[in-house]
Coordinates of N, CA and C in Angstrom, one line a residue:
M1 N 28.2 180.1 8.9 CA 28.8 180.4 10.2 C 29.4 179.1 10.8
A2 N 28.6 178.0 10.7 CA 29.1 176.8 11.3 C 30.4 176.3 10.5
W3 N 30.3 176.4 9.2 CA 31.5 175.9 8.4 C 32.7 176.8 8.7
H4 N 32.4 178.1 8.7 CA 33.5 179.1 9.0 C 34.1 178.8 10.4
G5 N 33.2 178.6 11.4 CA 33.6 178.3 12.7 C 34.4 177.0 12.8
M6 N 33.9 176.0 12.1 CA 34.7 174.7 12.1 C 36.0 174.9 11.4
A7 N 36.1 175.6 10.3 CA 37.3 175.8 9.7 C 38.3 176.6 10.5
W8 N 37.8 177.6 11.2 CA 38.6 178.4 12.1 C 39.1 177.6 13.3
H9 N 38.2 176.9 13.9 CA 38.6 176.0 15.0 C 39.6 175.0 14.5
G10 N 39.4 174.4 13.3 CA 40.3 173.4 12.8 C 41.7 174.0 12.6
T11 N 41.7 175.2 12.0 CA 43.0 175.9 11.7 C 43.7 176.2 13.0
V12 N 43.0 176.7 14.0 CA 43.6 177.0 15.3 C 44.1 175.7 16.0
W13 N 43.3 174.7 15.9 CA 43.6 173.4 16.5 C 44.8 172.8 15.9
Y14 N 44.8 172.7 14.6 CA 45.9 172.1 13.9 C 47.2 173.0 14.0
G15 N 47.0 174.3 14.1 CA 48.1 175.2 14.3 C 48.7 174.9 15.7
M16 N 47.9 174.8 16.7 CA 48.3 174.5 18.1 C 49.1 173.1 18.1
V17 N 48.5 172.1 17.5 CA 49.0 170.8 17.4 C 50.4 170.8 16.7
W18 N 50.4 171.5 15.6 CA 51.6 171.6 14.8 C 52.7 172.3 15.5
Y19 N 52.4 173.5 16.1 CA 53.3 174.2 16.9 C 53.8 173.4 18.1
G20 N 52.8 172.7 18.7 CA 53.2 171.9 19.8 C 54.2 170.8 19.4
M21 N 53.9 170.2 18.3 CA 54.7 169.1 17.8 C 56.1 169.6 17.5
V22 N 56.2 170.7 16.8 CA 57.5 171.3 16.4 C 58.2 171.7 17.7
W23 N 57.6 172.4 18.6 CA 58.2 172.9 19.8 C 58.7 171.7 20.7
Y24 N 57.8 170.8 21.0 CA 58.2 169.6 21.8 C 59.2 168.7 21.0
G25 N 59.0 168.7 19.7 CA 60.0 167.9 18.9 C 61.4 168.5 19.0
M26 N 61.5 169.8 18.9 CA 62.7 170.5 19.0 C 63.4 170.3 20.4
V27 N 62.5 170.4 21.4 CA 63.0 170.3 22.8 C 63.4 168.8 23.1
W28 N 62.5 167.9 22.7 CA 62.8 166.5 22.9 C 64.0 166.0 22.1
Y29 N 64.0 166.3 20.8 CA 65.2 165.8 20.0 C 66.4 166.6 20.4
G30 N 66.3 167.8 20.8 CA 67.4 168.6 21.3 C 68.0 168.0 22.5
M31 N 67.1 167.6 23.4 CA 67.6 166.9 24.7 C 68.2 165.6 24.4
V32 N 67.6 164.8 23.5 CA 68.1 163.5 23.1 C 69.5 163.7 22.4
W33 N 69.5 164.6 21.5 CA 70.8 164.8 20.7 C 71.9 165.3 21.7
Y34 N 71.5 166.3 22.5 CA 72.5 166.8 23.5 C 73.0 165.7 24.4
G35 N 72.0 164.9 24.9 CA 72.3 163.8 25.8 C 73.2 162.8 25.1
M36 N 72.9 162.5 23.8 CA 73.7 161.5 23.1 C 75.2 162.0 22.9
V37 N 75.3 163.3 22.6 CA 76.6 163.9 22.4 C 77.3 164.0 23.7
W38 N 76.6 164.4 24.7 CA 77.3 164.6 26.0 C 77.7 163.2 26.6
Y39 N 76.8 162.3 26.6 CA 77.2 160.9 27.1 C 78.2 160.3 26.2
G40 N 78.1 160.6 24.9 CA 79.1 160.0 24.0 C 80.5 160.5 24.3
M41 N 80.5 161.8 24.5 CA 81.8 162.5 24.9 C 82.4 161.9 26.2
V42 N 81.5 161.8 27.2 CA 82.0 161.3 28.5 C 82.4 159.8 28.3
W43 N 81.6 159.0 27.6 CA 81.9 157.6 27.5 C 83.2 157.4 26.7
Y44 N 83.3 158.1 25.5 CA 84.5 157.9 24.7 C 85.7 158.5 25.5
G45 N 85.4 159.6 26.2 CA 86.5 160.2 27.0 C 87.0 159.2 28.1
M46 N 86.1 158.5 28.7 CA 86.5 157.5 29.7 C 87.2 156.4 29.1
V47 N 86.7 155.9 28.0 CA 87.4 154.8 27.3 C 88.8 155.2 26.8
W48 N 88.8 156.4 26.2 CA 90.1 156.9 25.6 C 91.1 157.1 26.8
Y49 N 90.6 157.8 27.9 CA 91.5 158.0 29.0 C 91.9 156.7 29.6
G50 N 91.0 155.7 29.7 CA 91.3 154.4 30.2 C 92.4 153.7 29.4
M51 N 92.2 153.8 28.1 CA 93.2 153.2 27.2 C 94.5 153.8 27.3
V52 N 94.6 155.1 27.4 CA 95.9 155.8 27.5 C 96.5 155.5 28.9
W53 N 95.6 155.5 29.9 CA 96.1 155.3 31.3 C 96.7 153.9 31.4
Y54 N 95.9 152.9 31.0 CA 96.3 151.6 31.2 C 97.4 151.2 30.2
G55 N 97.4 151.9 29.0 CA 98.4 151.7 28.0 C 99.7 152.2 28.6
M56 N 99.7 153.2 29.3 CA 101.0 153.8 29.9 C 101.4 152.8 31.0

């Protein structure tokens, strides 16, 4: 019983940790990736627009 309980608790615990890691990882990396792409687009857009504007 104790072993089974420990194994079950371990499975649930590791499952929760794994699911939490995957979920938070997806959200965190998704936010970071989206932020990088968004800020990258804005930054390059500003630089490109500035180059074209000042170039003209």
